[in-house]
XYZ file of C-alpha atoms in Angstrom:
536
model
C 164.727 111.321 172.469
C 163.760 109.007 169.845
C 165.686 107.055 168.005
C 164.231 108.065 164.156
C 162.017 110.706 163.387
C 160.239 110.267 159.977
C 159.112 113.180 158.835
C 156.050 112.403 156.373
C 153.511 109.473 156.310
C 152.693 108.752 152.959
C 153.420 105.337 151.281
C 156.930 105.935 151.595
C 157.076 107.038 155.476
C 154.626 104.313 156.623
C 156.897 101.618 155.025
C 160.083 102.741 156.714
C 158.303 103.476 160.238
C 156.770 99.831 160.193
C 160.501 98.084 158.898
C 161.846 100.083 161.840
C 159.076 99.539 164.207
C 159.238 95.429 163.895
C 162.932 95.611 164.565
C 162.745 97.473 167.935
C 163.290 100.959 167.024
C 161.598 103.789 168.730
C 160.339 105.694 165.801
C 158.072 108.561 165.368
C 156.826 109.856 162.393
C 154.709 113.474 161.832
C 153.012 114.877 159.334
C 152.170 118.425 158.894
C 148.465 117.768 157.035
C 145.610 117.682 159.935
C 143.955 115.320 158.768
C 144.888 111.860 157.219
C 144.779 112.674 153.197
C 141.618 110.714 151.404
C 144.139 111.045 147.966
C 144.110 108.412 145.262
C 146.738 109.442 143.558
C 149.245 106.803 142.834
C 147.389 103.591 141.672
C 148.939 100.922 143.628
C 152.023 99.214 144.154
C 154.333 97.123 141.223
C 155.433 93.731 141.745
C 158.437 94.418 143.442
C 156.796 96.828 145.989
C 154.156 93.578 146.713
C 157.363 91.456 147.610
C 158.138 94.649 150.282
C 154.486 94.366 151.675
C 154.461 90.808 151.531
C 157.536 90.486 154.019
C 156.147 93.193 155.920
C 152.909 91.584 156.564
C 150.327 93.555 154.801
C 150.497 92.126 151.192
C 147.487 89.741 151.688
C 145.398 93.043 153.089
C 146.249 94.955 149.521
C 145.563 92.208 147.703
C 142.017 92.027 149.536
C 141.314 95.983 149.273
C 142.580 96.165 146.028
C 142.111 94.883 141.775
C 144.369 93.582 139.049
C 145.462 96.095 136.402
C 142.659 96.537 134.543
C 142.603 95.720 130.468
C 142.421 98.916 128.681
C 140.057 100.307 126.084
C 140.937 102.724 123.572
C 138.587 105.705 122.218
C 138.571 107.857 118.988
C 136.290 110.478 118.422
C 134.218 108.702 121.306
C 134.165 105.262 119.324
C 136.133 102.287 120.968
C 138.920 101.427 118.793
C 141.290 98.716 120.366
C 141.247 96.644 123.700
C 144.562 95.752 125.205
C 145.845 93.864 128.022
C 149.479 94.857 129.326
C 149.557 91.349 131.150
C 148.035 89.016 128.812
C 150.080 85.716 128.978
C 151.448 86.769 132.375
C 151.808 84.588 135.476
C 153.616 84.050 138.434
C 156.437 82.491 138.240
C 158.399 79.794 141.265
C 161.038 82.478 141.090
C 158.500 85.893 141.391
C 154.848 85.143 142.910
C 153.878 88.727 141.339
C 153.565 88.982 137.727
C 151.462 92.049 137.543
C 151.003 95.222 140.351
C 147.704 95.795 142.273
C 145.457 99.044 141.766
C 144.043 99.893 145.001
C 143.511 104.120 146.040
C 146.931 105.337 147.562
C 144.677 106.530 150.696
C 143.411 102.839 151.159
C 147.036 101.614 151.177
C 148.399 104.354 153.641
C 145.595 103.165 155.658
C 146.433 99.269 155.356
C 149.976 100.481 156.697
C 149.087 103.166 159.604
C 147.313 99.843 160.956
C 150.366 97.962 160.534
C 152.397 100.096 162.273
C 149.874 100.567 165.062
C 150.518 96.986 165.905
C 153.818 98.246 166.695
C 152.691 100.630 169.458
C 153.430 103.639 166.892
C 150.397 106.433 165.677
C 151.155 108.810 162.968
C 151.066 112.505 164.364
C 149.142 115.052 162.284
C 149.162 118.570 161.885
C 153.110 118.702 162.883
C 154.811 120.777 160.597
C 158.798 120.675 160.850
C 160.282 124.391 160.395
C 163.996 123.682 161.471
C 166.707 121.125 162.136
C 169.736 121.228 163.770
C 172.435 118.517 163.873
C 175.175 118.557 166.195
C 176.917 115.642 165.421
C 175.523 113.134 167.970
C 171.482 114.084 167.523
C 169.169 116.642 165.507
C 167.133 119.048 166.969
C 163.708 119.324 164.911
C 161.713 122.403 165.320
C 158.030 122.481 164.956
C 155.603 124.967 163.978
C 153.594 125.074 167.538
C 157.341 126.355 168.827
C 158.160 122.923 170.745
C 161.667 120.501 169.584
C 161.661 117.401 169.324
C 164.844 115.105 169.483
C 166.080 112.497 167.402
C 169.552 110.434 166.803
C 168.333 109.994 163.092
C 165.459 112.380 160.826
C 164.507 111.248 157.471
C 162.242 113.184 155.380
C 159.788 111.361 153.450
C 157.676 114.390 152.591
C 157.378 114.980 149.402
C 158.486 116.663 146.549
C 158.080 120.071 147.878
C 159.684 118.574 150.767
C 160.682 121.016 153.691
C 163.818 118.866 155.041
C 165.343 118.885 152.040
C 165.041 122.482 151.548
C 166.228 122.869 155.205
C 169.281 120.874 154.247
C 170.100 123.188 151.428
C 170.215 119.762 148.822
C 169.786 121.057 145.244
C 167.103 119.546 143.512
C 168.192 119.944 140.103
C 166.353 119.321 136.734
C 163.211 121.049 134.585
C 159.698 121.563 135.146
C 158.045 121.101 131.219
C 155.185 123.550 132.034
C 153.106 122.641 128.569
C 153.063 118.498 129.631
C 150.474 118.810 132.225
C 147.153 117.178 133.245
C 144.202 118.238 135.606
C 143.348 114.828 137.770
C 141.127 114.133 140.198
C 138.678 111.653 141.989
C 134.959 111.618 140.917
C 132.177 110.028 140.914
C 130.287 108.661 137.703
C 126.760 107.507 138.071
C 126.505 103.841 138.080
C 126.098 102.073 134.873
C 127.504 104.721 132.765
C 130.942 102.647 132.215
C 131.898 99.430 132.673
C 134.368 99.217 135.814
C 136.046 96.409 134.765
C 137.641 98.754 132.420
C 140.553 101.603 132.387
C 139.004 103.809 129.538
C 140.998 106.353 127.358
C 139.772 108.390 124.796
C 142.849 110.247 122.869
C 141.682 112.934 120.470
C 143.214 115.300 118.394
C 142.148 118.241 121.044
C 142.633 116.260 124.016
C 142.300 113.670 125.949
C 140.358 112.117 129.113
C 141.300 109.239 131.225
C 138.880 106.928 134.180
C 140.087 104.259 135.840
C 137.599 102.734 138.498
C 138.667 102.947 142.124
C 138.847 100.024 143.908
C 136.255 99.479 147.146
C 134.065 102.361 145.813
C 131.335 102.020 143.831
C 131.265 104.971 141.889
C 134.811 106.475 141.913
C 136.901 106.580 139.267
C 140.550 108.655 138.985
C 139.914 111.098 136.639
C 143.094 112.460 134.361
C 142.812 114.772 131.454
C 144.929 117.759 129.604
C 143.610 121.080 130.798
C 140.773 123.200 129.580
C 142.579 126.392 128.395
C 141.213 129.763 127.918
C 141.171 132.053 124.542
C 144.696 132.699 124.909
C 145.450 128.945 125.296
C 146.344 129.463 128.800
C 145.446 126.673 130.774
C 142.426 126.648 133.469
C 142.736 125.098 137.107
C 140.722 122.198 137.628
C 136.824 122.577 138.360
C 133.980 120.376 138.900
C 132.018 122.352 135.621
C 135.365 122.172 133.497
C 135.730 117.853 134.417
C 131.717 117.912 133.235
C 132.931 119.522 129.886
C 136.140 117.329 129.569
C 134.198 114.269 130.050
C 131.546 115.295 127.763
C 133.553 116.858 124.680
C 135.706 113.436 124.496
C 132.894 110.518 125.779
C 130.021 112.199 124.154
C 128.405 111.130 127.154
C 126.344 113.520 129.097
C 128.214 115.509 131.192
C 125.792 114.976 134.248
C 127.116 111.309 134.677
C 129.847 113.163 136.116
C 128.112 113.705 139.204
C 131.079 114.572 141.093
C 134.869 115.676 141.379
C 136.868 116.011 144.634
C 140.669 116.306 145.401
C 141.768 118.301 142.054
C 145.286 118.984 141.524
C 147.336 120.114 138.336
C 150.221 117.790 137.559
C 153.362 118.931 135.452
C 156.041 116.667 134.759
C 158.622 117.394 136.695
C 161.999 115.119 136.446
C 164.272 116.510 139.307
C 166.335 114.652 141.767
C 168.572 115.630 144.680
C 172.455 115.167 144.623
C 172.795 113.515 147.823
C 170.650 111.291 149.979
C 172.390 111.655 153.496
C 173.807 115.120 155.255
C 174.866 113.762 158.709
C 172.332 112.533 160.212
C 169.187 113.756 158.680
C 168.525 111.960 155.263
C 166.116 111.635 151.872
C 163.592 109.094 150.533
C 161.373 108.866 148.213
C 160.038 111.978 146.266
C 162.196 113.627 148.396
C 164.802 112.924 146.945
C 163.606 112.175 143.375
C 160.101 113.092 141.108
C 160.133 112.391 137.674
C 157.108 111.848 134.681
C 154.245 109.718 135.738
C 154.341 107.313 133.065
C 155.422 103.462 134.082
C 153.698 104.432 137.668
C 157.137 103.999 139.187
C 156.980 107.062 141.735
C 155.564 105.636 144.675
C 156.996 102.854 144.303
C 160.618 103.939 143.991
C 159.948 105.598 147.454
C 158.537 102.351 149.228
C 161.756 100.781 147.714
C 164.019 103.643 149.333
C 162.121 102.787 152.332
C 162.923 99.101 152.800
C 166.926 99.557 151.603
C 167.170 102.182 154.484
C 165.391 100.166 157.414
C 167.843 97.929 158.092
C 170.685 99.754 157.589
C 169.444 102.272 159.769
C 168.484 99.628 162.483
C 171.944 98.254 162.749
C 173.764 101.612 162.485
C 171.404 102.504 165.917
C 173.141 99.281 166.905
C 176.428 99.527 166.448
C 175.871 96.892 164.044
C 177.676 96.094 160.241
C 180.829 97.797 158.670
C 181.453 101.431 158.998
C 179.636 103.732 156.493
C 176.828 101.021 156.097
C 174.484 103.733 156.360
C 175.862 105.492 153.033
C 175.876 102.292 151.056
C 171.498 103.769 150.780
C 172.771 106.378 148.422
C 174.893 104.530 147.118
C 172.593 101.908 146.013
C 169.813 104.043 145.448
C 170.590 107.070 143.790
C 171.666 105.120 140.751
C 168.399 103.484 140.864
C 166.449 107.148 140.943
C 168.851 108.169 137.923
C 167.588 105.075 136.070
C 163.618 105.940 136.702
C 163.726 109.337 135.884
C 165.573 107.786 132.435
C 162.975 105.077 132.064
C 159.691 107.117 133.149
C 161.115 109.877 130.645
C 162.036 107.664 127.904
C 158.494 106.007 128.346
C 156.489 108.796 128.450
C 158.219 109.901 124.633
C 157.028 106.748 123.803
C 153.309 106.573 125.077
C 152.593 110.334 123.542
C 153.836 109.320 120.673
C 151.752 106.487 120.899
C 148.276 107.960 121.052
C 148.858 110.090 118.263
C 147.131 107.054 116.180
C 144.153 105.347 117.281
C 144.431 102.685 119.621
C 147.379 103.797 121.128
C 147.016 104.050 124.970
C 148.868 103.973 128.681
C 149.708 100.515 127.841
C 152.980 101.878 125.890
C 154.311 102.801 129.472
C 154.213 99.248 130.668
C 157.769 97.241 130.086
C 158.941 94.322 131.976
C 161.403 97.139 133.649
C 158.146 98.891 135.308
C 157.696 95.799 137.446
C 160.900 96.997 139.628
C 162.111 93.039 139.593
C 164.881 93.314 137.481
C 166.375 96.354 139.838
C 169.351 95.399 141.823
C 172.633 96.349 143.310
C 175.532 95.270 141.509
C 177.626 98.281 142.152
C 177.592 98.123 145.424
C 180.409 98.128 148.017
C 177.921 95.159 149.775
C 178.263 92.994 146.437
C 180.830 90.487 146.103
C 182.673 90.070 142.261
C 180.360 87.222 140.334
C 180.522 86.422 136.430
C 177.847 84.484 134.582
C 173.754 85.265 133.664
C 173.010 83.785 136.538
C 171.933 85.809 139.722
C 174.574 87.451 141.487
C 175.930 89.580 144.864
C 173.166 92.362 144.585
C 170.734 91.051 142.783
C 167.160 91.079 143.781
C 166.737 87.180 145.869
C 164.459 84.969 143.910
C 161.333 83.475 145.675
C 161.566 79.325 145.284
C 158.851 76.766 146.366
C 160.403 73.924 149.197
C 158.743 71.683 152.330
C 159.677 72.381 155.237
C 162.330 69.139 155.913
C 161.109 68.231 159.431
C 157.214 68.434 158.632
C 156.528 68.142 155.165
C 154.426 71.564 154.902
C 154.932 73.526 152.023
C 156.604 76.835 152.350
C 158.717 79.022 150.204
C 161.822 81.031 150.294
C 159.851 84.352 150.964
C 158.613 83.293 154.249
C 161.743 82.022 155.040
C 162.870 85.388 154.404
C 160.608 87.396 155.664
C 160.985 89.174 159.031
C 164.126 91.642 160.256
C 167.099 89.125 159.726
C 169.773 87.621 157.809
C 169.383 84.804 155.975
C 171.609 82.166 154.892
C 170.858 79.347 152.676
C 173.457 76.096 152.940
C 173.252 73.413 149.875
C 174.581 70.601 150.429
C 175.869 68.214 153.501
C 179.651 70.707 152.563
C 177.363 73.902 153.417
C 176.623 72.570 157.133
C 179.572 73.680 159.236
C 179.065 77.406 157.657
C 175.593 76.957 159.012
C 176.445 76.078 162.589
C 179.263 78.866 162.675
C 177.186 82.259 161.120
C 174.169 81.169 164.237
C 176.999 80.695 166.564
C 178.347 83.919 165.951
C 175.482 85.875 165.265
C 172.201 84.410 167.050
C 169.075 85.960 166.306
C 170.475 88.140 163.668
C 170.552 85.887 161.136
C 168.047 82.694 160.344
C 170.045 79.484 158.884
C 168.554 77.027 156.904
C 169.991 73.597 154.833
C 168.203 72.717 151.676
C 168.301 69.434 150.833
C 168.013 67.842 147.581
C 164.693 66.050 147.044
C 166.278 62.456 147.441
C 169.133 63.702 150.001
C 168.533 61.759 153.684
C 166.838 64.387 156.065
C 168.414 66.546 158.790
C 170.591 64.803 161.379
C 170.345 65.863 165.452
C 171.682 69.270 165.982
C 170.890 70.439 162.339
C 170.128 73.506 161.199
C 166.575 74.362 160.299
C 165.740 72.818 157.037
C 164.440 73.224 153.788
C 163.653 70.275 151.254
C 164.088 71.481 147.217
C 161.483 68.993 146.076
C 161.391 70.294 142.384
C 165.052 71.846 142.467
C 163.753 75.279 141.810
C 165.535 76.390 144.952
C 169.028 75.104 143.355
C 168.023 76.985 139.642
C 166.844 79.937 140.779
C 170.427 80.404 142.856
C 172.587 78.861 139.966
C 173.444 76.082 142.833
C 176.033 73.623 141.752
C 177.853 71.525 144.712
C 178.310 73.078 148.118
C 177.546 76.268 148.244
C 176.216 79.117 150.785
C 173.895 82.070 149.746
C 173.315 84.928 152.163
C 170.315 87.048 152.037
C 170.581 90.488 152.802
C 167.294 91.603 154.954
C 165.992 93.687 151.883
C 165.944 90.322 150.235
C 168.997 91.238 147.887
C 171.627 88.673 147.441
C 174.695 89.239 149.611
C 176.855 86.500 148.658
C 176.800 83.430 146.812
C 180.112 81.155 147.720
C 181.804 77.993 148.001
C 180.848 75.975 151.234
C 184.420 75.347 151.636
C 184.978 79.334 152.150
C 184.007 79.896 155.398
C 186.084 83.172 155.526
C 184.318 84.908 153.126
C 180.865 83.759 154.602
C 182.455 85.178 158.211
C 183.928 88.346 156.223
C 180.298 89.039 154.346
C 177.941 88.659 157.786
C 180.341 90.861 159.160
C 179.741 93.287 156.551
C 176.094 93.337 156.934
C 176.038 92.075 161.099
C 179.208 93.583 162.587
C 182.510 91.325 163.417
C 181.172 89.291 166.698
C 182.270 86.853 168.683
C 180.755 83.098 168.421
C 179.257 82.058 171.688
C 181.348 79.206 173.281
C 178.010 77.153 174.102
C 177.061 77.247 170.359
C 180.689 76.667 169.346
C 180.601 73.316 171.588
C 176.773 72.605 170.284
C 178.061 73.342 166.598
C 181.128 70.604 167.321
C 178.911 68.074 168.435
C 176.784 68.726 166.113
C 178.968 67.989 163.284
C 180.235 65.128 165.499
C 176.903 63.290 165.292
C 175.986 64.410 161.577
């Protein structure tokens, strides 16, 4: 019996099996295509999805495989009308290294992640098709098409909207289908030097429009995206090769031969739909899933890789024994609210974009807001958050990236990498912060990673220390709102858990518990931590 069976492997399955993978649990994840898909679909992650890749070690692989967002160019009547940029005047930021997404062909990034997880020891099994569950309290029974079972203490499905655990489950996925907003999209190919590829091109026309955006790593293949041909009764046509050629042709006045090309065609409707509840026992939801909603903002994807890494670690420590009782439900709880927002925003943004290209020069660029970035997404709410007041960031927010030297060597680093990996984190500011330190490792070991962070004239770590962190430009201390003493835990998802007095050692105790489980310090770290504040 395994310990998780993930039941899908796109973008969102992959991301959960690898957070579960690199902290020891046996995971096994199937999915019922054949073949590994060669899909483009979504068109890369946002810049809070890069943060998730980042700390699980493929973000510098995307990055490499992938593009910026492309500027856009605007078409009337097959004339270019208006240029725009979405990110012009953008940058990174000490506090978010990602000002902008990356474009990269969803099949390139499942693939960057299926290697990932091999490291782990873990293949993805295709052409197993789930046809029944059974959960008797302790385990669920999953039944598979070729008649075998397979056993698991936990089953998430991750497969889609059409998703066959859900339905299994019997979760309502309520909300509308709008049958007359729909698009025919596809991959093809367009002969080379027929369009610039530095470009995303739109041409918006009275009768229509067609979309290309060049794939990244090909050298002809562009995502094709276009309202449907429709027949004399203005019902629409499914997507062909010949109908693309006439699309393409009737709103580029280019030849329709250019279009040399079209594979992987699919009709998309907007759909905005979500399910009531993530969890029932021990099977649960993520990603589209558990939510779909209108394209616009490209937040779909996304939301699912975000699902992904709030349930790893939960998961992980519920297989352990590990955290407060019900842990596990604080993922709908923290999520759902989040899906309820998308499906508002991606709605409210797709109003606002086809209302847009009614006039020329409007474009796809309408669906880009600050908001579609996924950086300002947190968990206030939460029965993890701790009461906070102020603008500042708070219990639940989203834990802001900071540049620092490592104390001991001088190297740069940054708060991200001391962040990244399966653990806690806790920050201590100031020489008051230090005994805090000492105690959560004492009590919790490898679970959590502790770190002072000096000021950048403070005297450097005495013997016995913690590890340590120099704030040479005091972006560490802004981006936390860091004024005296003061402890900041970091959740493993890289939300903020708690941000608190030095002196308050009880709530520090009280909040690891929450995320770690109430433990015992080990007597030989107790006496090390005694000493150590002895000598310091």
């Amino acid at each position: 019996m395994t310990d998780v069976l993930i039941v899908g492997a796109g973008p969102t399955g992959l991301t959960l099996a690898c957070d579960l993978a690199r902290r020891g649990v046996a995971v096994r994840i199937v999915d019922r295509s054949p073949e590994h898909p060669r899909s483009s679909r979504s068109k890369g992650p946002n810049a809070r999805s890069l943060e998730v890749l980042e700390d699980l070690g493929v973000v510098e692989a995307v990055l490499a495989a992938g593009s910026p967002p492309l500027p856009m160019r605007k078409y009337r009547d097959g004339v270019a009308v208006a240029d725009s940029d979405p990110y012009a005047g953008s940058s990174p930021t000490p506090d978010a290294p990602y000002d902008r997404g990356r474009l990269i062909a969803q099949w390139r990034l499942e693939e960057i992640l299926r290697d990932r997880l091999a490291g782990y020891g873990v293949a993805v099994e295709t052409g197993t098709e789930v046809v029944g569950l059974t959960d008797d309290g302790s385990s669920v029974t999953v039944a598979l098409a070729d008649g075998s079972t397979a056993g698991a203490r936990y089953v998430v499905g991750c497969d889609g909207a059409h998703s066959r655990v859900r339905k299994l489950l019997g979760v309502p996925f309520e909300g509308e289908t709008d049958e007359e907003q729909m698009m025919v999209c596809g991959d093809v190919e367009i002969a080379p030097g027929v369009l610039d590829r530095g470009i995303w091109h739109q041409w918006f026309d009275e009768d229509g429009a067609v979309m290309l955006c060049p794939i990244p790593g090909t050298r002809t293949g562009w995502w094709f995206q276009s309202g449907p041909e429709r027949d004399a009764d203005g019902r629409p046509l499914a997507p062909a090769l010949d109908g693309f050629r006439r699309l393409f042709a009737r709103h580029t006045r280019l030849p329709a031969d250019s279009l040399t090309g079209a594979t992987l065609l699919s009709t998309y409707r907007v759909n905005v739909r979500m399910a009531d509840r993530y969890r029932v026992g021990r099977v649960l939801l993520a990603g589209d899933a558990a939510h779909v909603h209108a394209i616009a903002g490209g937040l779909g994807m996304n939301t699912g890789i975000q699902d992904a890494y709030n349930l790893g670690w939960k998961l992980a420590r519920t297989l352990r024994g590990r955290g407060v009782p019900g842990l596990l439900d604080t993922y709908e709880e923290e999520r759902l609210p989040v899906a309820t927002w998308t499906l508002d925003l991606t709605s409210e943004r797709l109003r606002a974009t086809l209302e847009a290209i009614r006039e020329p020069g409007g474009g796809l660029d309408t669906a880009i807001t600050p908001s579609t970035a996924g950086l300002d997404r947190g968990y206030r709410w939460s029965s993890l958050a701790r009461p906070g007041s102020g603008d500042g960031v708070r219990s639940g927010d989203r834990a802001p990236d900071a540049p620092c030297t490592e104390a001991a060597t001088g190297a740069p680093t940054r708060l991200f990498r001391v962040f990244a990996g399966p653990h806690i984190t806790v920050l201590g500011f100031g020489a008051g912060a230090e005994r805090a330190l000492r105690e959560a490792a004492a009590t919790h070991g490898d679970a959590v990673r502790t770190f002072r962070v000096y000021d950048a004239g403070a005297s450097g770590p005495g013997a016995g220390a913690p590890e340590a962190l120099r704030d040479r430009e005091g972006l560490a201390h802004a981006a936390y709102g860091v004024d005296g003493d003061t402890v900041v835990v970091v959740r493993p998802d890289n939300h903020v858990g708690l941000i608190a007095d030095a002196r308050d050692r009880d709530a520090v105790r009280r909040y690891l518990a929450a995320l770690d489980g109430a433990r015992e310090p080990d007597p030989m770290s107790v006496a090390s931590m005694v000493d150590g504040t002895r000598k310091g």
